[in-house]
Every structure is written in structure tokens, then in C-alpha cells.
Coordinates of C-alpha atoms in Angstrom, one line a residue:
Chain B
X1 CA -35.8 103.8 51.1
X2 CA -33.2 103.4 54.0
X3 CA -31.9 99.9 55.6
X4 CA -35.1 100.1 58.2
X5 CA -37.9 101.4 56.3
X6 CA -37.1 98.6 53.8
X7 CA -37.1 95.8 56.6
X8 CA -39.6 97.1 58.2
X9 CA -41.9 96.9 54.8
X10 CA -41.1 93.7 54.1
X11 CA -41.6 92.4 57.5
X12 CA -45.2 94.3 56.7
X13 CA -45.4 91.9 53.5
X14 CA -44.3 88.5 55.2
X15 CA -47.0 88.8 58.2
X16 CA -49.5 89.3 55.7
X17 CA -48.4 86.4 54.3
X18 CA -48.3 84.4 57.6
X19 CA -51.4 85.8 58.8
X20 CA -53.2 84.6 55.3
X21 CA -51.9 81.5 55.7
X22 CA -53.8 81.0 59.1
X23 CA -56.8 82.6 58.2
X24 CA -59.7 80.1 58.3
X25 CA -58.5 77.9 61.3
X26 CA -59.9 76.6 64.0
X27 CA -59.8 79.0 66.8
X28 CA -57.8 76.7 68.9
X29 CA -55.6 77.5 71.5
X30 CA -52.7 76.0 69.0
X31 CA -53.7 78.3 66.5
X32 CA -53.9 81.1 68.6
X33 CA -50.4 80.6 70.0
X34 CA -49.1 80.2 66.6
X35 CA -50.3 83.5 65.5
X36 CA -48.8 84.9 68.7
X37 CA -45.3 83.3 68.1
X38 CA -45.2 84.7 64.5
X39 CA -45.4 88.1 65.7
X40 CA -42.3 90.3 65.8
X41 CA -39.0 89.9 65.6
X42 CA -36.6 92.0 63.1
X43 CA -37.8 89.3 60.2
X44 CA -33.9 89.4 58.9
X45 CA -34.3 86.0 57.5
X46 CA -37.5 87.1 55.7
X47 CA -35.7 90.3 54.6
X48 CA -32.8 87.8 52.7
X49 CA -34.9 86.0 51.0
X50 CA -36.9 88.9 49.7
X51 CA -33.3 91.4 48.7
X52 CA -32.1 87.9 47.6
X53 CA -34.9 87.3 44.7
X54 CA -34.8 91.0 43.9
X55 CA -30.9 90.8 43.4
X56 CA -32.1 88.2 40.7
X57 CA -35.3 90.1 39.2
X58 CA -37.6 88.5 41.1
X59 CA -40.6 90.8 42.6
X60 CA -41.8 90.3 46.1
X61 CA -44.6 88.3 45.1
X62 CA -43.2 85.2 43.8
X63 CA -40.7 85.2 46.8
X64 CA -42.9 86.0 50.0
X65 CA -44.3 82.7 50.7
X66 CA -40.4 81.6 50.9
X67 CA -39.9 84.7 53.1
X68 CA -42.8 84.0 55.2
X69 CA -41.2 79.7 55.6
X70 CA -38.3 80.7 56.8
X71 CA -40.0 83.0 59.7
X72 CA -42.2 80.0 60.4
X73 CA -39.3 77.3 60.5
X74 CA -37.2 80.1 62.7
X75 CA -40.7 81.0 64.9
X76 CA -41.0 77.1 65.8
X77 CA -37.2 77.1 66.9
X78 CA -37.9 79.8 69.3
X79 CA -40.9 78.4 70.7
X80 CA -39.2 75.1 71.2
X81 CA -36.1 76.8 72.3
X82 CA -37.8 78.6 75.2
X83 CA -39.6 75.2 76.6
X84 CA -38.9 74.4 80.2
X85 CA -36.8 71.2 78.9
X86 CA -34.6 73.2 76.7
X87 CA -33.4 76.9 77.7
X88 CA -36.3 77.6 80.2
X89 CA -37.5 81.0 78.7
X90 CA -39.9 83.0 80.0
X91 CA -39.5 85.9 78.0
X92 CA -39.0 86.5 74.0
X93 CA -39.3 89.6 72.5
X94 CA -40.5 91.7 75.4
X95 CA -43.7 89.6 75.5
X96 CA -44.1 86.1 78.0
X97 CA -43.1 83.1 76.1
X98 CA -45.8 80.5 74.9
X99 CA -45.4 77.8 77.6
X100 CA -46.0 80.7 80.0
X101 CA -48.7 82.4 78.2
X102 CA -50.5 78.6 77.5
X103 CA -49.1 75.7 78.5
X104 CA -46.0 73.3 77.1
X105 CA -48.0 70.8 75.6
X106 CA -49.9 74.2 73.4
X107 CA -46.1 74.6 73.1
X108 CA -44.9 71.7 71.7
X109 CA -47.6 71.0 69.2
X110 CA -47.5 74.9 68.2
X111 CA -43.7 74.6 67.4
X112 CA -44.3 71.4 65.8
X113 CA -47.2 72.5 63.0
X114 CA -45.0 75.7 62.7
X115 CA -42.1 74.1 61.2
X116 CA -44.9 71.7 59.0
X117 CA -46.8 75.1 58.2
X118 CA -42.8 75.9 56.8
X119 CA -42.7 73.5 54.4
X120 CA -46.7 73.7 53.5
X121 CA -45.3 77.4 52.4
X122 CA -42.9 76.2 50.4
X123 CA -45.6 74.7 47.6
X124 CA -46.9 77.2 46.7
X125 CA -47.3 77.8 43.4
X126 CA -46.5 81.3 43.3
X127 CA -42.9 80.6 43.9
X128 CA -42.5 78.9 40.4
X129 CA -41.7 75.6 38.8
X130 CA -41.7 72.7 40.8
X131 CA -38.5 71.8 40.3
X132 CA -37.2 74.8 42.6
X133 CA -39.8 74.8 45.2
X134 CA -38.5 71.3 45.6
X135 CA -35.2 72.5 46.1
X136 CA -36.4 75.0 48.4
X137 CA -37.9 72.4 50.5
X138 CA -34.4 69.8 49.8
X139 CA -32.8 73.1 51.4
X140 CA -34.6 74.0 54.8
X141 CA -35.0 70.2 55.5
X142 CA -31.3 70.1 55.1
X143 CA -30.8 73.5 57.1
X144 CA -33.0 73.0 59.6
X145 CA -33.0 68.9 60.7
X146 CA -30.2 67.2 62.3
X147 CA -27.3 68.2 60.9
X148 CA -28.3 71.7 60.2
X149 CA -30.0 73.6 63.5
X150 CA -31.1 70.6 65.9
X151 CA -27.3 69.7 65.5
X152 CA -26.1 73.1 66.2
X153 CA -28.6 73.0 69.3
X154 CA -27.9 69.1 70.4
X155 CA -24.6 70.5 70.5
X156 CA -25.3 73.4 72.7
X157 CA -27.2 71.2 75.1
X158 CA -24.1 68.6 75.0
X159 CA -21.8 71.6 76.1
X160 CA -24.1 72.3 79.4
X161 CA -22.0 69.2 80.7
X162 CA -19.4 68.7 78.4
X163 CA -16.2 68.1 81.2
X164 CA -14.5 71.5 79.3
X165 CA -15.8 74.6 77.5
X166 CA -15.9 74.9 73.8
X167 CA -13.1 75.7 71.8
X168 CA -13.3 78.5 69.2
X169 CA -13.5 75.5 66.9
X170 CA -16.6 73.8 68.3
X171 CA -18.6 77.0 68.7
X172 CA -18.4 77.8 65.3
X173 CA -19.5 74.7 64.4
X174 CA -22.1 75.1 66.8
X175 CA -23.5 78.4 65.3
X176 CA -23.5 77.3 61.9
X177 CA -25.5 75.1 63.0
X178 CA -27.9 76.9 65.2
X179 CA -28.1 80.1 63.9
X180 CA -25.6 79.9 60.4
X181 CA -27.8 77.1 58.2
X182 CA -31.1 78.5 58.1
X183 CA -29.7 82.3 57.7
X184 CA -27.4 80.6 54.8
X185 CA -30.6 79.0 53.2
X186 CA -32.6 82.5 53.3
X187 CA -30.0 84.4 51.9
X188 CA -29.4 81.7 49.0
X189 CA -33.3 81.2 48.0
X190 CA -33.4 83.9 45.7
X191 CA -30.9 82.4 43.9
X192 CA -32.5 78.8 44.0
X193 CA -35.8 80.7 42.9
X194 CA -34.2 82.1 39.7
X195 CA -32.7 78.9 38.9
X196 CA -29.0 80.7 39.7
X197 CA -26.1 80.1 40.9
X198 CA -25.8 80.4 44.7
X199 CA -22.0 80.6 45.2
X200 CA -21.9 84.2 45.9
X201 CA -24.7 84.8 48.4
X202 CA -23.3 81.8 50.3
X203 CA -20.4 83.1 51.1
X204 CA -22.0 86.1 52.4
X205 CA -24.4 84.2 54.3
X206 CA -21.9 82.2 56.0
X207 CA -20.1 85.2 57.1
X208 CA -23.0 87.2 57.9
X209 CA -24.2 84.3 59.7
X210 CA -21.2 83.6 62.5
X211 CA -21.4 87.8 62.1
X212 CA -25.0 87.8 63.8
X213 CA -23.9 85.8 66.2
X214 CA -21.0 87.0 67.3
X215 CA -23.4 90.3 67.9
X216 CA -25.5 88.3 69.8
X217 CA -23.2 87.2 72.0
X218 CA -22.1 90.7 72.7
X219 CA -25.3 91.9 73.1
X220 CA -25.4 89.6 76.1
X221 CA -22.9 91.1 77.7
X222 CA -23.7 94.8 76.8
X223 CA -27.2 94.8 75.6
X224 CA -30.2 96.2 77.3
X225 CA -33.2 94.3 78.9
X226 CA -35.5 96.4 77.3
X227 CA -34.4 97.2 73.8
X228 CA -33.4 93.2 73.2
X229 CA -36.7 92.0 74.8
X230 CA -34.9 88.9 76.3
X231 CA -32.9 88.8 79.7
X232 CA -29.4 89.6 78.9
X233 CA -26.3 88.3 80.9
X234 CA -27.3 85.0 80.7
X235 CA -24.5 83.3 79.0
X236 CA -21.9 84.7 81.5
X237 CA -24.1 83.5 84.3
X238 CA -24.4 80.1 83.4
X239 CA -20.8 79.6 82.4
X240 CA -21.2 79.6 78.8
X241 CA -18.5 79.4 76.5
X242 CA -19.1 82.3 74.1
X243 CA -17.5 84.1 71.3
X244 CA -16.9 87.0 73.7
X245 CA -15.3 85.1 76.7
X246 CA -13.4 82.9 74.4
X247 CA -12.2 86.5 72.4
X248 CA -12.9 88.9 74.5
X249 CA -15.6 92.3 73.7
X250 CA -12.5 93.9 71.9
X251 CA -11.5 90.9 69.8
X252 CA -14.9 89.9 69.3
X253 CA -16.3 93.3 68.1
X254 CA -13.3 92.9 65.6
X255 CA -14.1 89.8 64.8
X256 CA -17.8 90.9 63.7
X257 CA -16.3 93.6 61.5
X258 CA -13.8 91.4 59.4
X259 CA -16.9 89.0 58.8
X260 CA -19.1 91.7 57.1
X261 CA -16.1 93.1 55.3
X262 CA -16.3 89.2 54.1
X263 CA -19.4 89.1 53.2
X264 CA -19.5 92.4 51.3
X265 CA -16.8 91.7 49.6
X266 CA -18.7 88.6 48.4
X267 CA -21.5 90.5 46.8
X268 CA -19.3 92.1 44.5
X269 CA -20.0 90.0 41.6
X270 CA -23.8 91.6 41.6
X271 CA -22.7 95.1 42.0
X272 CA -24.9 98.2 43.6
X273 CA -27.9 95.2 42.7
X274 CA -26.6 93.9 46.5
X275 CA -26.9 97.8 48.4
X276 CA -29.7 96.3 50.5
X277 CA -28.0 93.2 51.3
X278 CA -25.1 94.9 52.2
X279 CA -27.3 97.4 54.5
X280 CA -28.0 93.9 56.2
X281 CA -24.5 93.0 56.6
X282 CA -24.0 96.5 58.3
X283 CA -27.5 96.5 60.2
X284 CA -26.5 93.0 62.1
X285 CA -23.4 94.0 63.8
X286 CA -24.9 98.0 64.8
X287 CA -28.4 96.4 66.3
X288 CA -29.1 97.1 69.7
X289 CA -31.7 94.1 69.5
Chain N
X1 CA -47.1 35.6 50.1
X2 CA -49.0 35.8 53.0
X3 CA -50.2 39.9 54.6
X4 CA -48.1 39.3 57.6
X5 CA -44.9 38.4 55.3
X6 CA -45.8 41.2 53.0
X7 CA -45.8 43.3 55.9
X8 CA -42.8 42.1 57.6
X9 CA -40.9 41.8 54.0
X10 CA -41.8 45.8 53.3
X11 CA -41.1 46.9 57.6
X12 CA -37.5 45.5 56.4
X13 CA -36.8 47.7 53.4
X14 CA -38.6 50.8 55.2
X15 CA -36.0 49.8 58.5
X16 CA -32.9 49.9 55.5
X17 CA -33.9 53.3 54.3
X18 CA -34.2 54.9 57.6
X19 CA -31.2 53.5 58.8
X20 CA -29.7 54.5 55.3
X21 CA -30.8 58.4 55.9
X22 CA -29.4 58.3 59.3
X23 CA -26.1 56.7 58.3
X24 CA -22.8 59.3 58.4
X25 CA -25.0 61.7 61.1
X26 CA -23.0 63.0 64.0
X27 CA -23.2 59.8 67.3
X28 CA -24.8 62.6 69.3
X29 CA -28.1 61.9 71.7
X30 CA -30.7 63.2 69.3
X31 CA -29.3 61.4 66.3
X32 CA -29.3 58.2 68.6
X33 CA -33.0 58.8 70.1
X34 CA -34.1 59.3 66.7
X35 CA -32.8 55.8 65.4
X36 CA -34.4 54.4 68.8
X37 CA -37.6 56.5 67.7
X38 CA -37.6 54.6 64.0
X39 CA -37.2 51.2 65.3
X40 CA -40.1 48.9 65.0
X41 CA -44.1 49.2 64.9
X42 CA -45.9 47.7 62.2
X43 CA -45.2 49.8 59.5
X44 CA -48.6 49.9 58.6
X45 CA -48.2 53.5 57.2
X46 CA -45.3 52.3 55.2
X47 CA -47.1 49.2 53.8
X48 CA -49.7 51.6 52.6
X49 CA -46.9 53.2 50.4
X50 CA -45.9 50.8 49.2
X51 CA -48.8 49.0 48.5
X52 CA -50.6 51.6 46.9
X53 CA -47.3 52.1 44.2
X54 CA -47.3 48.9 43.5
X55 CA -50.8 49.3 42.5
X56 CA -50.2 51.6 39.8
X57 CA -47.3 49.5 38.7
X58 CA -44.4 51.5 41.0
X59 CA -41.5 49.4 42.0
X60 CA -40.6 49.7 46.0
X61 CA -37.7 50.9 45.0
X62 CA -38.6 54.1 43.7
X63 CA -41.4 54.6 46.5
X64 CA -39.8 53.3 49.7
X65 CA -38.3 57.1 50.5
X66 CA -42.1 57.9 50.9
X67 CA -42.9 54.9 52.7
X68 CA -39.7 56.0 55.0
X69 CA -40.8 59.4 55.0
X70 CA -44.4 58.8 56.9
X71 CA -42.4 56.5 59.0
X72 CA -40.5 59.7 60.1
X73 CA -43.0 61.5 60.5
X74 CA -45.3 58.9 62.6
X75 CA -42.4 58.5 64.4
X76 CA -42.2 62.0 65.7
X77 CA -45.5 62.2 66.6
X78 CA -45.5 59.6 68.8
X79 CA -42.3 60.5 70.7
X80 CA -44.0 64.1 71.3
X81 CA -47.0 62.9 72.1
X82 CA -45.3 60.6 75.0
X83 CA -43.8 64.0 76.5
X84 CA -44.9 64.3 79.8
X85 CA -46.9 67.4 79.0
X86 CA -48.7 65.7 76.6
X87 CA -50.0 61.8 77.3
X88 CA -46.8 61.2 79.7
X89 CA -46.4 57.7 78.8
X90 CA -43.3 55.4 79.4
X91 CA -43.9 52.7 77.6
X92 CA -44.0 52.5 73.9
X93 CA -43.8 49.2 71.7
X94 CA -42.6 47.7 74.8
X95 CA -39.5 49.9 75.4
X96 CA -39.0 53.1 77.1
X97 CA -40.3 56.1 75.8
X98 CA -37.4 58.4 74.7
X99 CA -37.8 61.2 77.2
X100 CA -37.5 58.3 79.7
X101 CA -34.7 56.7 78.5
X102 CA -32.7 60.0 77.1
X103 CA -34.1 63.5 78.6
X104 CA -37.2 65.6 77.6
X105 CA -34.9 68.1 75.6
X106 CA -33.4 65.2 73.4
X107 CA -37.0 64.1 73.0
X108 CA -38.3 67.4 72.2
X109 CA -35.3 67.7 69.2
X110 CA -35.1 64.3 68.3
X111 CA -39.3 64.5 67.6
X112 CA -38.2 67.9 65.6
X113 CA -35.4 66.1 63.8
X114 CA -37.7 63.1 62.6
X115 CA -40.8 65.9 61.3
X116 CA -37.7 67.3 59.1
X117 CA -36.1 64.2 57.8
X118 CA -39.9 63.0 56.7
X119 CA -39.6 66.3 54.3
X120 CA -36.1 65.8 53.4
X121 CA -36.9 61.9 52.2
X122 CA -39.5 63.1 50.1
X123 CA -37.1 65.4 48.0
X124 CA -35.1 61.8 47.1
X125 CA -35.1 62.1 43.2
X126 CA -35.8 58.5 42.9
X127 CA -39.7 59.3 43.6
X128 CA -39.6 60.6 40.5
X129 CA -40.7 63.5 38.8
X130 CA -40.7 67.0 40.8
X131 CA -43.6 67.9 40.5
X132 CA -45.3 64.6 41.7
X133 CA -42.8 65.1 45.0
X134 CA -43.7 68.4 45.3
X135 CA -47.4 67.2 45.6
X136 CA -46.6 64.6 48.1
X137 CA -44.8 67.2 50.5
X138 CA -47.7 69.7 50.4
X139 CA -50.0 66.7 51.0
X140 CA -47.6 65.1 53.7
X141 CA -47.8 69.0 55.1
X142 CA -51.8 69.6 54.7
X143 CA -52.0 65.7 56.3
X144 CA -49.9 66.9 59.8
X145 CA -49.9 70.4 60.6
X146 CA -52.7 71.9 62.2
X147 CA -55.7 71.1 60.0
X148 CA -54.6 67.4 60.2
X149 CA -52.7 65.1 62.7
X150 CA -51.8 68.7 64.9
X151 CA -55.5 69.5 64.7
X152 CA -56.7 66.5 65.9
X153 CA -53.9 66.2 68.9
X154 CA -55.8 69.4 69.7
X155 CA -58.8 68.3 70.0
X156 CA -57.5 65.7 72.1
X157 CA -55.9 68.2 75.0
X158 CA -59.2 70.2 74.5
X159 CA -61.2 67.5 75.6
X160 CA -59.3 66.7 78.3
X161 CA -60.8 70.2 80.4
X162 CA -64.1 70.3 78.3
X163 CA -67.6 70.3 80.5
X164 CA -69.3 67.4 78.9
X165 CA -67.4 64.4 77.0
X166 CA -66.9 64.5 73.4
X167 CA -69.7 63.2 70.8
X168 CA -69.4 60.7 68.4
X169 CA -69.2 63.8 65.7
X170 CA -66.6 65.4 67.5
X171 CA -64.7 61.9 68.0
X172 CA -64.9 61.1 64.7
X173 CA -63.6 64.5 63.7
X174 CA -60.7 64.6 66.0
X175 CA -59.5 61.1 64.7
X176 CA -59.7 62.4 61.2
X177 CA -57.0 64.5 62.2
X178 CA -55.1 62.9 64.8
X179 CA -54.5 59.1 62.6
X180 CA -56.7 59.3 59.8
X181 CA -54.9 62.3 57.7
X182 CA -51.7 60.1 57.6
X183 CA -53.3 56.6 57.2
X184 CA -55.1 58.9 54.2
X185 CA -51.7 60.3 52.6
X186 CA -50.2 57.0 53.0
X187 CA -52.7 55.4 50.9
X188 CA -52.5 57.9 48.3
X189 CA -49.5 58.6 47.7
X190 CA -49.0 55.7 45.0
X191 CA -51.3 57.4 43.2
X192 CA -49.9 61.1 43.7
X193 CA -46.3 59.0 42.9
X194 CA -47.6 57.4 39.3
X195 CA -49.9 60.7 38.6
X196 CA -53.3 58.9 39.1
X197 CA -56.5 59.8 40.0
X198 CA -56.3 59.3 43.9
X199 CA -60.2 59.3 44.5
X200 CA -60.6 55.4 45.2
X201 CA -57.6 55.3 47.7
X202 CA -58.8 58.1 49.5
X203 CA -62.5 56.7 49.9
X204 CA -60.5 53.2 51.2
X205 CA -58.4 55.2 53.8
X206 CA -60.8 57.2 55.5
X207 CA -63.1 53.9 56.2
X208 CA -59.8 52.0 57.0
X209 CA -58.2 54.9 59.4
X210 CA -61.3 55.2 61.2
X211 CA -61.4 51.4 61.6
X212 CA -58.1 51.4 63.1
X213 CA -59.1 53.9 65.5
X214 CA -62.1 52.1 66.8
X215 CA -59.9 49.0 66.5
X216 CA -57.6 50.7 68.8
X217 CA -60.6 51.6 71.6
X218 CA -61.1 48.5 71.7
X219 CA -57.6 46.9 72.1
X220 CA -57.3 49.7 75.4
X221 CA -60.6 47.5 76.7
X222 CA -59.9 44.3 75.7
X223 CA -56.1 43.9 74.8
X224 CA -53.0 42.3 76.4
X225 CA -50.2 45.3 77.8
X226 CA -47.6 42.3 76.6
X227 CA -49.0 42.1 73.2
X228 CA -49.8 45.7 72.6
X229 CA -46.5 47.4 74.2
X230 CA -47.8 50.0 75.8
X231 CA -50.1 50.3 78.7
X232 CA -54.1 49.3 78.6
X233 CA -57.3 50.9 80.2
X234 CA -56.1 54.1 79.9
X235 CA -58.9 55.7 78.5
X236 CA -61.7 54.2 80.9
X237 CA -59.0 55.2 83.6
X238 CA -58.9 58.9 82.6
X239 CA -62.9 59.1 81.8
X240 CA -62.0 59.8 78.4
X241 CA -65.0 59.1 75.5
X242 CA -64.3 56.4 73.2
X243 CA -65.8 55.0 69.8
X244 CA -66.4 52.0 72.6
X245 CA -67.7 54.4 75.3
X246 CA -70.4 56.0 72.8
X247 CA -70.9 52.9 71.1
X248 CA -70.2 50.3 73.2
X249 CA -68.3 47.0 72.7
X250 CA -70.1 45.0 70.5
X251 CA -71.2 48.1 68.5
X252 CA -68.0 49.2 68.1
X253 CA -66.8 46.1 66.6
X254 CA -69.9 46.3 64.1
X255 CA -69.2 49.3 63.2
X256 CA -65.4 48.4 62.6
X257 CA -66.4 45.9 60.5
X258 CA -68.9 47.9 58.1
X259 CA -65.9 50.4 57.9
X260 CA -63.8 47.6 56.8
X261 CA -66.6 46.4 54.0
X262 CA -66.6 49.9 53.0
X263 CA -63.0 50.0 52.7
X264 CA -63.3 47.1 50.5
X265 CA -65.7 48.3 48.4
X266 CA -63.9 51.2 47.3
X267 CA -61.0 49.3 45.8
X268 CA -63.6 47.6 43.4
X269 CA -62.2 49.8 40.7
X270 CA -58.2 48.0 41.1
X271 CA -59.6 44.4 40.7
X272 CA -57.1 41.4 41.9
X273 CA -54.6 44.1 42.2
X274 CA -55.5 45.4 45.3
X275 CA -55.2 42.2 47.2
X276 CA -52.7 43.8 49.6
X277 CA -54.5 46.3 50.9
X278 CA -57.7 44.4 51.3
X279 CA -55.7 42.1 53.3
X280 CA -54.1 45.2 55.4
X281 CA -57.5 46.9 56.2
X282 CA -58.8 42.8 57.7
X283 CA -55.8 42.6 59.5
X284 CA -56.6 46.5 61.2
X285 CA -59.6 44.9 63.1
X286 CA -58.3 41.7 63.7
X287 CA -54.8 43.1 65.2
X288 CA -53.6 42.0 68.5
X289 CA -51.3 44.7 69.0

């Protein structure tokens, strides 16, 4: 299988698995927009978990409600994300955003049983002993709360009047926050499922992580409305400190590179075992989306 | 000891755990809203806890992270549900509500945060065993997402635009969800904690949370806006159906008090033990605030 087909099947695998886990709800408007905000989307973090618990012979199976948490954790920060309050959204993935398509109170509680529905994921059994769903859950609460994502965006929202623009410093804090924790915490869970050590796939997370976001970045200065499904241009227009007009596109784009040469050459220890996660690696800094 | 020293005695070690999970966070807005968030209440959610471990011979000590973790999670609910989108209220146990004294964005993260740090206290080793934690997150998870405390916060907006008022059926179903799925979890989790059979505390929590519902109807009628801390007649003001509007006063407080018998009742089984919480469920209808 190439790099796509195999994300592309086991983004298949994880929506069953979201969809399963909805199935038999109240056919509420909260429901409904849940269902609609865990639709699309590349499913990367999924994909890291899944290649992560194959690299340590664990099948699909035992590893997809873990892949499927970590879509639900990072659906409920987009969803939240796009609120009026916050980055005023209208549009995610080529389709209107929930506040617009309902309203921001069917918003706000769909974000919120989204990140609950995360950690309801995380028990089940299928995923093994207790003692590492636990540190599973130990993990995303860690990754995701306040000094994990909601710092990384607190800190974004103190920069929208912060006197000066970031240093290169304070935006990679930011990101490792925002965008670097949970990607860190999908990429380690196979690990954590097998009862392994972690090291490794750390370090490729972390690089991989300010990686994807130092593509994003660009991809807001030279993407396309219609293949990233968001408006593009928006950073530059509101006067946003990024990694690209803190670098500039050429120092950036090298930037990018170095970091997956990092986090490939982390994955040495597992050998051609890591091919797909290194497909990943390559995949992040090439997408046009 | 008396209930209200109990209760004050276990609000104080609940307050020094949350301020001990809080303690070495960044001094940024969200961290400081969600301190503001955990202050005060009456902890009756955390008495429950605590109450309900020490019932199956559980020191505080190695249940107050759950105690702390409902807390957290109570906590969030309420400074969501203050949004403007959602009951836009500015007054909350007598203080500002956090959107109004911070922004709707710090409210919107800082509710976030709190749902996560509920999760996170509940992976404290000194709960014990993991597989007894691991039960109290997927309950904690099953008790708030959106066939719980989201579903019935649903039901709530729904009613707001639905052609006739709600029944007492539908009433009764929506405050399942919306307080009685915590007040429930609470109440078991000394059980879940010491490995127990949990059937008794469950058939006491659902008479005691829908008690404190109806309680609650009637304190919107009849209570003081000093005492209570937050602003009275809302309900008749917005049309909405009560247990007192389908019931009406003096039914309402009949039917309180039966719940309360019944809640009673089903401790019969703990003896002497369960002094506490016969005490806490007399104390929900005879509340002031």
C-alpha cells in the first residue's frame, strides 16, 4: 500500500469507530453536529496511533478506539476553535462551521461532550489492561488541558494584544502546545499500549509536530482556498507573528525539512518496522491541505 | 460533628486539592478563571465522595482526587452554561460569572480546561488500584457527555423553541441528565473506589438528585437572590416548565420529601454508617441556597 491509500484506510477504520460509538443517540441537534464535526479531515493523529501500535505488533483492532479519541479530542478543538469568541470561523474543511450550520450554544456543548466522548474511548476494553488505558487517559488529559493545548491556545489569544509579536521562542512554545502535545501523545500511544518504551517516537513526534506546523503556516501564505478547505492569508492579515514572517518562506520551508530529517532519524531504532511513519513525516511537509 | 461542619470540614480538603492541581500552572487568564471557577459552592458533589468512601472504610485521603475531580467537572459545566449563548447569566454564587469578569474565549477554554483536569485527577494513583480508576473515568464519562449531564443541557435548549411545554416525564428525564448523572457518580464512586456492589448508592442518588432539582424549582419561586447567589424567578420569567409549575408548590415540596424518604430507605443496607449522607439528602430540601 502507498502513504495515501494507507491513511486513507485507516481514516476508513476510525470513522467506523466514531460512528459506532454514536450509534443509538438521541437524534439531537448535539448529536447531529457531533457526527458532522467528526467528519473529514486527513485523520493524521488517528493514522499515529494506528502505525504506532503496529510498529509494536499491535493489530488495528486493539488500537482504534485510541485512534478514534484522539480525532474526537482534536474534533472538539476545532469546533471550539472556530466559535465566534475564539477565531471566528465560518468555514472548516470546505464545509460551514457548526456555529454557522446550528447555533454556538449546539456548539459549545458539541465540543464539550466531544472531548468527554475522548476519554469515554479510552476505556474500552479492547485496548488492553487497565493499567495502560489509564495511562492513555493520564496522557491526553495531560496533552490536551492547560498546560498542554488550552495553553498553547490561551497563549495564542494572549498574543492578539500582547504590546510585541512573538519571538521564535514563544511560538514554539505556543505550538507545542496547540498543535505539538496531542500529535506527541498519538504518535507515543502505541507504545503506551504495548507497555514500551516511548523515547523514540517522542522525539519524532516532537519534531514532526513543530514540522506540521511550520507547513501550516506556509500553507497560509501559499496554499489554496479550495484544496485547504479554510480561508488562507489569514495570519498575514491579522498581523500574526508566524513561523514564516518570523523566518521567512525560504528559511521556513528549510526549517520543515531539517525537522523530518529529525524525526526520521529518530525511528531508526525500529528499522523499516517505521516506513509508514516515516511516509507521515514526509506526507506533512508535501500536503497541499 | 454536625452535616454543616462535615460539609464545610470536606469543602476545605476538596478547595486544597484543587488548589494543589493548579499550583506550578502558567499565571495566564484561563489558569486564573479556572481557580475563580473552583472557588466555593457547597461541595455537595464532593461530600458525596467522600462520604460514600468513607462508607466502605476509604480514608479521604485516598478519595479526595475524585471528590476534586467532580468538582472540576461541576465547575465547568456551570461556567459554560453561563455563556451568553447558553443561560447568559452574570451572577454566580454571588460573584461575576467568568465570561463577565474575563472574556467569553477565556470562559470557553477555562470551561475546557476544568472538563480535562476532572479526567486528569482521576488518574492520581492514590485512588488506588487501576482498574477501579479506570471505572470511575468511564463512569465520570458515561455521567457527562451526551447521554448524561450534555444530554440533558440539550434537552434544556430544546425546550426552549418546543410548541408545548415540557411534561413531567420529559422534565424528569432531562434532569436525569442535566444534575442527576453527577449527583449519581458522586455517590457511587466510594463504592467503584473500594470495589463494592454500587446498587444501594445508586438507588439513594437518583431519589436524592431529583430532590435537589425540585428543591432548586422551588428556591427560583420562593428563595432570597442574597442567599442563593444568583438571580431568582427566572424560570416563571422565561415561561419555562418546572417540577413547581407541573406540580405546583405544595406538591412539589411533597414530592421532595417522599424522594428524600426514598433516599433514605435505600441506605438501610449501610446501617449507622450512613449517617452522613442521610443527613446530606435532609439538608438538599431544607437548603437556603
Amino acid at each position: 500500500m502507498t502513504f495515501p491509500e494507507l491513511l486513507k484506510a485507516d481514516a476508513a477504520q476510525v470513522q467506523a469507530r466514531l460512528d459506532a460509538a454514536l450509534a443509538g443517540h438521541d437524534d439531537l441537534p448535539v448529536v447531529q453536529a457531533m457526527r458532522y464535526a467528526l467528519q473529514g479531515g486527513k485523520r493524521l493523529r488517528a493514522f499515529l496511533v494506528l502505525e504506532s501500535a503496529r510498529l509494536h505488533g499491535i493489530a488495528p483492532d486493539q488500537a482504534i478506539s485510541a485512534a478514534a479519541a484522539v480525532e474526537a479530542l482534536h474534533a472538539y478543538s476545532l469546533v471550539h476553535d472556530d466559535l465566534p469568541c475564539m477565531d471566528d470561523d465560518d468555514l472548516r474543511r470546505g464545509l460551514p462551521t457548526v456555529h454557522v450550520k446550528w447555533d454556538e450554544a449546539t456548539a459549545v456543548l458539541a465540543g464539550d461532550a466531544l472531548q468527554t466522548l475522548a476519554f469515554e474511548l479510552l476505556c474500552d476494553p479492547a485496548l488492553g489492561p487497565a493499567d495502560r488505558r489509564l495511562a492513555l487517559v493520564a496522557g491526553l488529559a495531560r496533552a490536551s488541558g492547560a498546560q498542554g493545548m488550552v495553553l498553547g491556545q490561551a497563549l495564542d489569544i494572549a498574543a492578539e494584544t500582547a504590546p510585541a509579536p512573538l519571538t521564535l521562542a514563544e511560538i514554539t512554545r505556543l505550538q507545542a502546545g496547540k498543535t505539538g502535545a496531542l500529535i506527541c501523545w498519538s504518535a507515543e500511544a502505541g507504545a503506551l499500549l504495548a507497555g514500551a518504551d516511548p523515547a523514540p517516537l517522542r522525539a519524532y513526534a516532537r519534531a514532526l509536530g513543530l514540522a506540521f506546523q511550520i507547513a501550516d503556516d506556509i500553507l497560509d501564505v501559499e496554499g489554496d482556498e479550495a484544496a485547504t478547505g479554510k480561508r488562507v492569508g489569514k495570519d498575514a492579515e491579522a498581523g500574526k507573528a508566524t513561523f514564516v514572517s518570523l523566518l521567512g518562506l525560504d528559511q521556513a520551508k528549510a526549517r520543515a525539512e531539517a525537522l523530518i530529517a529529525e524525526a526520521e532519524a529518530a525511528l531508526l531504532p525500529y528499522g523499516d518496522r517505521a516506513q509508514a511513519l516515516i511516509a507521515a513525516a514526509r506526507f506533512v511537509i508535501s500536503r497541499q491541505s
